[in-house]
Amino acid sequence: MSDDPEDLAGLRAEIDGVGRSAAKRFDPGAGAMLIAVAVLAVLVSFVLPWVGEDTGLRVLLGEAPAMPKVFSYAVLVAGVLFPAAALAVRRWALAWLSALASFAASVSGVLSIWMTQTTTGHQPGPGPGAGLVVAVIAIVVLLVKWLKIAASRPALQ
């Protein structure tokens, strides 16, 4: 083995490069299973009724005159697409993006539940269906999990 300074400098640069690459990635550990279960719950919620007899899928596709249309888009993006991308790539930026999107979707979901219970008249609204409640609970679980993962990033040295 040679002690050539150029070889040692090249080896040091390679080690530093691997360290920088590893610092950009997160390891969800056992939390990945909870995220996967929450994503599955979001997907199942789309076949359950959200408002009256209208399913989440009908709301998403615009076939139902239901109120939580914004939430249906938000939960699809924040509850399915971003978690899938973040778990596949495992980058901190996607973990933070998933956390922020989950926050926005959870606020939209709580407002959707509230909107289904209220109307402009004196009669109460149709109320939230089981699918809407499941979707909101799943997105709040995702919010908590993504915040824990995103906030666990070690300080750069």
Short mmCIF file of N, CA and C in Angstrom, two decimals:
data_model
loop_
_atom_site.label_atom_id
_atom_site.label_comp_id
_atom_site.label_asym_id
_atom_site.label_seq_id
_atom_site.Cartn_x
_atom_site.Cartn_y
_atom_site.Cartn_z
N MET A 1 0.85 -1.17 0.00
CA MET A 1 0.00 0.00 0.00
C MET A 1 0.90 1.23 0.00
N SER A 2 0.58 2.16 -0.89
CA SER A 2 1.43 3.34 -0.98
C SER A 2 0.90 4.46 -0.10
N ASP A 3 1.81 5.30 0.32
CA ASP A 3 1.45 6.46 1.14
C ASP A 3 1.52 7.73 0.31
N ASP A 4 1.19 7.60 -0.96
CA ASP A 4 1.24 8.74 -1.87
C ASP A 4 0.21 9.78 -1.44
N PRO A 5 0.60 11.05 -1.28
CA PRO A 5 -0.34 12.09 -0.84
C PRO A 5 -1.52 12.26 -1.80
N GLU A 6 -1.31 12.02 -3.07
CA GLU A 6 -2.41 12.15 -4.03
C GLU A 6 -3.45 11.05 -3.81
N ASP A 7 -3.00 9.83 -3.52
CA ASP A 7 -3.92 8.74 -3.24
C ASP A 7 -4.72 9.01 -1.97
N LEU A 8 -4.04 9.53 -0.93
CA LEU A 8 -4.73 9.83 0.31
C LEU A 8 -5.71 10.98 0.14
N ALA A 9 -5.35 11.97 -0.66
CA ALA A 9 -6.25 13.10 -0.91
C ALA A 9 -7.48 12.63 -1.69
N GLY A 10 -7.28 11.76 -2.65
CA GLY A 10 -8.40 11.21 -3.41
C GLY A 10 -9.32 10.38 -2.54
N LEU A 11 -8.72 9.58 -1.66
CA LEU A 11 -9.51 8.77 -0.74
C LEU A 11 -10.29 9.65 0.22
N ARG A 12 -9.66 10.73 0.70
CA ARG A 12 -10.33 11.65 1.62
C ARG A 12 -11.50 12.35 0.92
N ALA A 13 -11.33 12.73 -0.32
CA ALA A 13 -12.40 13.38 -1.09
C ALA A 13 -13.56 12.42 -1.31
N GLU A 14 -13.25 11.17 -1.58
CA GLU A 14 -14.30 10.16 -1.77
C GLU A 14 -15.08 9.92 -0.48
N ILE A 15 -14.38 9.85 0.63
CA ILE A 15 -15.04 9.66 1.93
C ILE A 15 -15.91 10.86 2.27
N ASP A 16 -15.40 12.07 2.02
CA ASP A 16 -16.19 13.28 2.26
C ASP A 16 -17.44 13.31 1.38
N GLY A 17 -17.31 12.87 0.15
CA GLY A 17 -18.46 12.83 -0.77
C GLY A 17 -19.52 11.86 -0.29
N VAL A 18 -19.11 10.72 0.19
CA VAL A 18 -20.06 9.74 0.73
C VAL A 18 -20.74 10.30 1.97
N GLY A 19 -19.98 10.99 2.81
CA GLY A 19 -20.56 11.60 4.01
C GLY A 19 -21.58 12.66 3.68
N ARG A 20 -21.28 13.51 2.69
CA ARG A 20 -22.25 14.54 2.27
C ARG A 20 -23.51 13.91 1.68
N SER A 21 -23.34 12.86 0.91
CA SER A 21 -24.49 12.17 0.33
C SER A 21 -25.36 11.54 1.42
N ALA A 22 -24.73 10.94 2.41
CA ALA A 22 -25.48 10.31 3.50
C ALA A 22 -26.19 11.35 4.35
N ALA A 23 -25.62 12.54 4.47
CA ALA A 23 -26.24 13.59 5.29
C ALA A 23 -27.51 14.13 4.65
N LYS A 24 -27.69 13.91 3.35
CA LYS A 24 -28.87 14.40 2.65
C LYS A 24 -30.04 13.41 2.75
N ARG A 25 -29.81 12.26 3.33
CA ARG A 25 -30.83 11.22 3.39
C ARG A 25 -31.28 10.97 4.82
N PHE A 26 -32.53 10.51 4.95
CA PHE A 26 -33.04 10.15 6.27
C PHE A 26 -33.38 8.68 6.29
N ASP A 27 -33.45 8.13 7.48
CA ASP A 27 -33.85 6.73 7.66
C ASP A 27 -35.10 6.73 8.52
N PRO A 28 -36.27 6.40 7.92
CA PRO A 28 -37.50 6.45 8.71
C PRO A 28 -37.62 5.33 9.73
N GLY A 29 -36.81 4.28 9.59
CA GLY A 29 -36.86 3.17 10.53
C GLY A 29 -38.23 2.50 10.52
N ALA A 30 -38.72 2.18 11.71
CA ALA A 30 -40.02 1.53 11.84
C ALA A 30 -41.17 2.48 11.50
N GLY A 31 -40.88 3.78 11.47
CA GLY A 31 -41.91 4.76 11.10
C GLY A 31 -42.39 4.61 9.67
N ALA A 32 -41.59 3.98 8.83
CA ALA A 32 -42.00 3.77 7.45
C ALA A 32 -43.25 2.88 7.39
N MET A 33 -43.36 1.95 8.31
CA MET A 33 -44.54 1.08 8.33
C MET A 33 -45.78 1.87 8.71
N LEU A 34 -45.67 2.76 9.68
CA LEU A 34 -46.81 3.59 10.07
C LEU A 34 -47.21 4.52 8.93
N ILE A 35 -46.23 5.06 8.23
CA ILE A 35 -46.52 5.91 7.07
C ILE A 35 -47.24 5.10 6.00
N ALA A 36 -46.78 3.89 5.75
CA ALA A 36 -47.42 3.04 4.74
C ALA A 36 -48.86 2.70 5.13
N VAL A 37 -49.10 2.43 6.40
CA VAL A 37 -50.46 2.13 6.86
C VAL A 37 -51.36 3.36 6.71
N ALA A 38 -50.83 4.55 7.03
CA ALA A 38 -51.61 5.77 6.89
C ALA A 38 -51.93 6.06 5.42
N VAL A 39 -50.97 5.81 4.53
CA VAL A 39 -51.22 5.98 3.09
C VAL A 39 -52.29 5.00 2.63
N LEU A 40 -52.24 3.77 3.12
CA LEU A 40 -53.27 2.79 2.79
C LEU A 40 -54.64 3.24 3.30
N ALA A 41 -54.67 3.81 4.49
CA ALA A 41 -55.93 4.34 5.03
C ALA A 41 -56.48 5.46 4.16
N VAL A 42 -55.59 6.32 3.66
CA VAL A 42 -56.03 7.38 2.75
C VAL A 42 -56.63 6.78 1.49
N LEU A 43 -55.97 5.79 0.93
CA LEU A 43 -56.48 5.16 -0.29
C LEU A 43 -57.83 4.47 -0.05
N VAL A 44 -57.97 3.80 1.08
CA VAL A 44 -59.24 3.14 1.41
C VAL A 44 -60.33 4.18 1.63
N SER A 45 -59.97 5.32 2.19
CA SER A 45 -60.97 6.36 2.45
C SER A 45 -61.62 6.86 1.17
N PHE A 46 -60.94 6.75 0.04
CA PHE A 46 -61.50 7.23 -1.22
C PHE A 46 -62.67 6.37 -1.70
N VAL A 47 -62.79 5.14 -1.23
CA VAL A 47 -63.92 4.30 -1.64
C VAL A 47 -65.05 4.34 -0.63
N LEU A 48 -64.81 4.98 0.50
CA LEU A 48 -65.86 5.13 1.52
C LEU A 48 -66.61 6.43 1.29
N PRO A 49 -67.83 6.54 1.83
CA PRO A 49 -68.58 7.79 1.64
C PRO A 49 -67.96 8.96 2.40
N TRP A 50 -67.92 10.11 1.74
CA TRP A 50 -67.38 11.32 2.36
C TRP A 50 -68.51 12.25 2.79
N VAL A 51 -69.44 12.49 1.90
CA VAL A 51 -70.58 13.37 2.19
C VAL A 51 -71.82 12.68 1.66
N GLY A 52 -72.73 12.32 2.54
CA GLY A 52 -73.91 11.58 2.11
C GLY A 52 -73.50 10.24 1.54
N GLU A 53 -73.93 9.97 0.32
CA GLU A 53 -73.56 8.72 -0.35
C GLU A 53 -72.39 8.89 -1.32
N ASP A 54 -71.88 10.10 -1.44
CA ASP A 54 -70.79 10.38 -2.38
C ASP A 54 -69.46 9.91 -1.80
N THR A 55 -68.76 9.08 -2.55
CA THR A 55 -67.47 8.57 -2.11
C THR A 55 -66.38 9.62 -2.35
N GLY A 56 -65.26 9.40 -1.73
CA GLY A 56 -64.14 10.31 -1.91
C GLY A 56 -63.65 10.34 -3.34
N LEU A 57 -63.72 9.21 -4.02
CA LEU A 57 -63.29 9.16 -5.42
C LEU A 57 -64.20 10.00 -6.30
N ARG A 58 -65.49 9.95 -6.04
CA ARG A 58 -66.43 10.78 -6.81
C ARG A 58 -66.19 12.27 -6.53
N VAL A 59 -65.87 12.60 -5.29
CA VAL A 59 -65.55 13.99 -4.95
C VAL A 59 -64.28 14.41 -5.67
N LEU A 60 -63.27 13.55 -5.67
CA LEU A 60 -61.99 13.84 -6.31
C LEU A 60 -62.16 14.06 -7.82
N LEU A 61 -62.97 13.24 -8.44
CA LEU A 61 -63.17 13.33 -9.89
C LEU A 61 -64.17 14.40 -10.28
N GLY A 62 -64.80 15.04 -9.31
CA GLY A 62 -65.74 16.11 -9.60
C GLY A 62 -67.11 15.62 -10.02
N GLU A 63 -67.43 14.36 -9.77
CA GLU A 63 -68.72 13.80 -10.15
C GLU A 63 -69.78 14.02 -9.08
N ALA A 64 -69.38 14.50 -7.93
CA ALA A 64 -70.33 14.69 -6.82
C ALA A 64 -70.35 16.16 -6.45
N PRO A 65 -71.53 16.67 -6.15
CA PRO A 65 -71.61 18.07 -5.73
C PRO A 65 -71.26 18.22 -4.25
N ALA A 66 -70.13 17.68 -3.88
CA ALA A 66 -69.74 17.68 -2.47
C ALA A 66 -68.79 18.84 -2.18
N MET A 67 -68.75 19.21 -0.93
CA MET A 67 -67.97 20.38 -0.52
C MET A 67 -66.47 20.14 -0.38
N PRO A 68 -65.99 19.00 0.09
CA PRO A 68 -64.55 18.88 0.39
C PRO A 68 -63.67 18.57 -0.81
N LYS A 69 -63.89 19.27 -1.92
CA LYS A 69 -63.13 19.01 -3.14
C LYS A 69 -61.65 19.39 -2.96
N VAL A 70 -61.38 20.52 -2.32
CA VAL A 70 -59.99 20.95 -2.09
C VAL A 70 -59.26 19.92 -1.22
N PHE A 71 -59.94 19.43 -0.21
CA PHE A 71 -59.33 18.43 0.65
C PHE A 71 -59.04 17.15 -0.12
N SER A 72 -59.90 16.77 -1.05
CA SER A 72 -59.65 15.54 -1.81
C SER A 72 -58.37 15.65 -2.62
N TYR A 73 -58.11 16.82 -3.21
CA TYR A 73 -56.85 17.02 -3.94
C TYR A 73 -55.67 17.05 -2.98
N ALA A 74 -55.84 17.75 -1.86
CA ALA A 74 -54.75 17.87 -0.90
C ALA A 74 -54.38 16.53 -0.30
N VAL A 75 -55.38 15.72 0.01
CA VAL A 75 -55.08 14.43 0.63
C VAL A 75 -54.47 13.47 -0.38
N LEU A 76 -54.80 13.61 -1.65
CA LEU A 76 -54.16 12.77 -2.67
C LEU A 76 -52.68 13.13 -2.79
N VAL A 77 -52.38 14.42 -2.81
CA VAL A 77 -50.99 14.86 -2.95
C VAL A 77 -50.20 14.61 -1.66
N ALA A 78 -50.72 15.11 -0.53
CA ALA A 78 -49.99 15.03 0.73
C ALA A 78 -50.08 13.67 1.38
N GLY A 79 -51.11 12.90 1.06
CA GLY A 79 -51.29 11.62 1.72
C GLY A 79 -50.86 10.41 0.91
N VAL A 80 -50.60 10.62 -0.39
CA VAL A 80 -50.20 9.48 -1.22
C VAL A 80 -48.93 9.79 -2.01
N LEU A 81 -48.95 10.87 -2.80
CA LEU A 81 -47.84 11.14 -3.71
C LEU A 81 -46.55 11.56 -2.99
N PHE A 82 -46.64 12.55 -2.10
CA PHE A 82 -45.44 13.01 -1.40
C PHE A 82 -44.84 11.93 -0.50
N PRO A 83 -45.64 11.19 0.28
CA PRO A 83 -45.03 10.12 1.09
C PRO A 83 -44.35 9.05 0.25
N ALA A 84 -44.96 8.70 -0.88
CA ALA A 84 -44.34 7.69 -1.75
C ALA A 84 -43.00 8.20 -2.28
N ALA A 85 -42.97 9.44 -2.72
CA ALA A 85 -41.71 10.01 -3.23
C ALA A 85 -40.68 10.14 -2.12
N ALA A 86 -41.10 10.60 -0.95
CA ALA A 86 -40.16 10.80 0.16
C ALA A 86 -39.58 9.47 0.64
N LEU A 87 -40.40 8.43 0.71
CA LEU A 87 -39.88 7.14 1.15
C LEU A 87 -39.00 6.49 0.09
N ALA A 88 -39.28 6.78 -1.18
CA ALA A 88 -38.47 6.20 -2.25
C ALA A 88 -37.10 6.88 -2.33
N VAL A 89 -37.08 8.19 -2.22
CA VAL A 89 -35.84 8.95 -2.39
C VAL A 89 -35.12 9.18 -1.06
N ARG A 90 -35.88 9.33 0.01
CA ARG A 90 -35.37 9.52 1.38
C ARG A 90 -34.48 10.75 1.51
N ARG A 91 -34.97 11.85 0.98
CA ARG A 91 -34.26 13.13 1.10
C ARG A 91 -34.96 14.00 2.13
N TRP A 92 -34.16 14.78 2.86
CA TRP A 92 -34.71 15.64 3.91
C TRP A 92 -35.68 16.66 3.34
N ALA A 93 -35.37 17.19 2.18
CA ALA A 93 -36.25 18.20 1.58
C ALA A 93 -37.64 17.63 1.34
N LEU A 94 -37.71 16.39 0.87
CA LEU A 94 -39.03 15.77 0.65
C LEU A 94 -39.73 15.45 1.96
N ALA A 95 -38.97 15.15 2.99
CA ALA A 95 -39.58 14.92 4.31
C ALA A 95 -40.24 16.21 4.81
N TRP A 96 -39.53 17.34 4.66
CA TRP A 96 -40.11 18.62 5.07
C TRP A 96 -41.30 18.99 4.19
N LEU A 97 -41.20 18.74 2.90
CA LEU A 97 -42.31 19.02 1.99
C LEU A 97 -43.53 18.18 2.36
N SER A 98 -43.31 16.92 2.70
CA SER A 98 -44.40 16.05 3.12
C SER A 98 -45.03 16.55 4.42
N ALA A 99 -44.20 17.02 5.34
CA ALA A 99 -44.72 17.53 6.61
C ALA A 99 -45.56 18.78 6.38
N LEU A 100 -45.07 19.70 5.58
CA LEU A 100 -45.81 20.93 5.31
C LEU A 100 -47.10 20.67 4.54
N ALA A 101 -47.03 19.78 3.56
CA ALA A 101 -48.24 19.44 2.79
C ALA A 101 -49.26 18.73 3.68
N SER A 102 -48.78 17.88 4.58
CA SER A 102 -49.69 17.19 5.50
C SER A 102 -50.36 18.18 6.44
N PHE A 103 -49.63 19.22 6.85
CA PHE A 103 -50.21 20.25 7.70
C PHE A 103 -51.33 20.97 6.95
N ALA A 104 -51.05 21.38 5.73
CA ALA A 104 -52.06 22.09 4.94
C ALA A 104 -53.28 21.20 4.69
N ALA A 105 -53.04 19.93 4.40
CA ALA A 105 -54.15 19.01 4.15
C ALA A 105 -54.94 18.74 5.42
N SER A 106 -54.28 18.68 6.57
CA SER A 106 -55.02 18.43 7.82
C SER A 106 -55.91 19.62 8.16
N VAL A 107 -55.42 20.82 7.94
CA VAL A 107 -56.25 22.01 8.18
C VAL A 107 -57.44 21.99 7.22
N SER A 108 -57.18 21.69 5.97
CA SER A 108 -58.26 21.61 4.97
C SER A 108 -59.26 20.50 5.33
N GLY A 109 -58.76 19.40 5.87
CA GLY A 109 -59.64 18.29 6.26
C GLY A 109 -60.55 18.64 7.41
N VAL A 110 -59.99 19.31 8.43
CA VAL A 110 -60.81 19.71 9.57
C VAL A 110 -61.87 20.72 9.11
N LEU A 111 -61.48 21.63 8.24
CA LEU A 111 -62.46 22.58 7.69
C LEU A 111 -63.51 21.87 6.85
N SER A 112 -63.13 20.82 6.15
CA SER A 112 -64.09 20.06 5.34
C SER A 112 -65.12 19.37 6.23
N ILE A 113 -64.67 18.81 7.35
CA ILE A 113 -65.62 18.20 8.28
C ILE A 113 -66.57 19.25 8.82
N TRP A 114 -66.03 20.40 9.17
CA TRP A 114 -66.86 21.48 9.69
C TRP A 114 -67.86 21.95 8.63
N MET A 115 -67.41 22.08 7.39
CA MET A 115 -68.31 22.55 6.32
C MET A 115 -69.43 21.57 6.03
N THR A 116 -69.16 20.27 6.18
CA THR A 116 -70.23 19.31 5.92
C THR A 116 -71.28 19.31 7.01
N GLN A 117 -70.97 19.87 8.16
CA GLN A 117 -71.92 19.92 9.26
C GLN A 117 -72.74 21.20 9.28
N THR A 118 -72.32 22.20 8.55
CA THR A 118 -73.01 23.49 8.58
C THR A 118 -73.60 23.82 7.22
N THR A 119 -74.66 24.58 7.23
CA THR A 119 -75.26 25.09 6.00
C THR A 119 -75.66 26.54 6.24
N THR A 120 -76.16 27.18 5.21
CA THR A 120 -76.60 28.57 5.37
C THR A 120 -78.01 28.63 5.94
N GLY A 121 -78.75 27.52 5.89
CA GLY A 121 -80.10 27.51 6.44
C GLY A 121 -80.10 27.07 7.89
N HIS A 122 -81.28 26.78 8.38
CA HIS A 122 -81.42 26.36 9.77
C HIS A 122 -81.28 24.85 9.94
N GLN A 123 -81.23 24.14 8.84
CA GLN A 123 -81.08 22.69 8.91
C GLN A 123 -79.59 22.33 8.94
N PRO A 124 -79.21 21.32 9.71
CA PRO A 124 -77.79 20.92 9.72
C PRO A 124 -77.41 20.30 8.38
N GLY A 125 -76.11 20.33 8.09
CA GLY A 125 -75.61 19.73 6.86
C GLY A 125 -75.67 18.21 6.92
N PRO A 126 -75.26 17.56 5.85
CA PRO A 126 -75.32 16.10 5.82
C PRO A 126 -74.34 15.42 6.77
N GLY A 127 -73.34 16.14 7.19
CA GLY A 127 -72.35 15.57 8.11
C GLY A 127 -71.28 14.80 7.37
N PRO A 128 -70.14 14.60 8.01
CA PRO A 128 -69.05 13.89 7.36
C PRO A 128 -69.32 12.39 7.32
N GLY A 129 -68.91 11.78 6.23
CA GLY A 129 -69.00 10.33 6.12
C GLY A 129 -67.78 9.67 6.75
N ALA A 130 -67.83 8.37 6.81
CA ALA A 130 -66.72 7.62 7.43
C ALA A 130 -65.42 7.82 6.68
N GLY A 131 -65.49 7.90 5.36
CA GLY A 131 -64.28 8.08 4.57
C GLY A 131 -63.59 9.40 4.83
N LEU A 132 -64.37 10.46 4.99
CA LEU A 132 -63.80 11.77 5.27
C LEU A 132 -63.11 11.78 6.63
N VAL A 133 -63.72 11.16 7.62
CA VAL A 133 -63.12 11.10 8.95
C VAL A 133 -61.84 10.26 8.92
N VAL A 134 -61.87 9.13 8.22
CA VAL A 134 -60.68 8.28 8.11
C VAL A 134 -59.56 9.04 7.41
N ALA A 135 -59.88 9.77 6.36
CA ALA A 135 -58.86 10.54 5.63
C ALA A 135 -58.24 11.62 6.51
N VAL A 136 -59.05 12.30 7.29
CA VAL A 136 -58.52 13.36 8.16
C VAL A 136 -57.63 12.75 9.24
N ILE A 137 -58.05 11.66 9.85
CA ILE A 137 -57.23 11.01 10.87
C ILE A 137 -55.91 10.52 10.27
N ALA A 138 -55.98 9.93 9.08
CA ALA A 138 -54.76 9.43 8.43
C ALA A 138 -53.81 10.57 8.09
N ILE A 139 -54.33 11.70 7.64
CA ILE A 139 -53.45 12.81 7.27
C ILE A 139 -52.84 13.45 8.52
N VAL A 140 -53.56 13.44 9.64
CA VAL A 140 -52.98 13.95 10.88
C VAL A 140 -51.88 13.01 11.38
N VAL A 141 -52.08 11.71 11.24
CA VAL A 141 -51.03 10.74 11.59
C VAL A 141 -49.79 10.98 10.73
N LEU A 142 -50.01 11.19 9.43
CA LEU A 142 -48.89 11.48 8.54
C LEU A 142 -48.19 12.78 8.93
N LEU A 143 -48.96 13.78 9.31
CA LEU A 143 -48.38 15.05 9.74
C LEU A 143 -47.44 14.85 10.93
N VAL A 144 -47.91 14.13 11.94
CA VAL A 144 -47.10 13.90 13.14
C VAL A 144 -45.83 13.11 12.79
N LYS A 145 -46.00 12.09 11.99
CA LYS A 145 -44.85 11.24 11.64
C LYS A 145 -43.83 12.01 10.81
N TRP A 146 -44.29 12.77 9.81
CA TRP A 146 -43.36 13.52 8.97
C TRP A 146 -42.67 14.63 9.74
N LEU A 147 -43.38 15.26 10.69
CA LEU A 147 -42.74 16.28 11.50
C LEU A 147 -41.64 15.67 12.37
N LYS A 148 -41.89 14.49 12.92
CA LYS A 148 -40.85 13.82 13.73
C LYS A 148 -39.63 13.49 12.87
N ILE A 149 -39.87 12.97 11.67
CA ILE A 149 -38.75 12.61 10.79
C ILE A 149 -38.00 13.86 10.36
N ALA A 150 -38.73 14.89 9.92
CA ALA A 150 -38.07 16.10 9.43
C ALA A 150 -37.31 16.82 10.52
N ALA A 151 -37.85 16.83 11.72
CA ALA A 151 -37.19 17.53 12.82
C ALA A 151 -36.03 16.74 13.42
N SER A 152 -35.87 15.50 13.04
CA SER A 152 -34.80 14.67 13.60
C SER A 152 -33.49 14.80 12.84
N ARG A 153 -33.44 15.70 11.88
CA ARG A 153 -32.20 15.86 11.11
C ARG A 153 -31.08 16.36 12.02
N PRO A 154 -29.96 15.66 12.01
CA PRO A 154 -28.84 16.11 12.84
C PRO A 154 -28.24 17.40 12.30
N ALA A 155 -27.64 18.16 13.17
CA ALA A 155 -27.00 19.40 12.76
C ALA A 155 -25.80 19.10 11.87
N LEU A 156 -25.65 19.91 10.83
CA LEU A 156 -24.49 19.73 9.94
C LEU A 156 -23.24 20.23 10.64
N GLN A 157 -22.17 19.48 10.48
CA GLN A 157 -20.92 19.85 11.16
C GLN A 157 -19.93 20.41 10.19
#
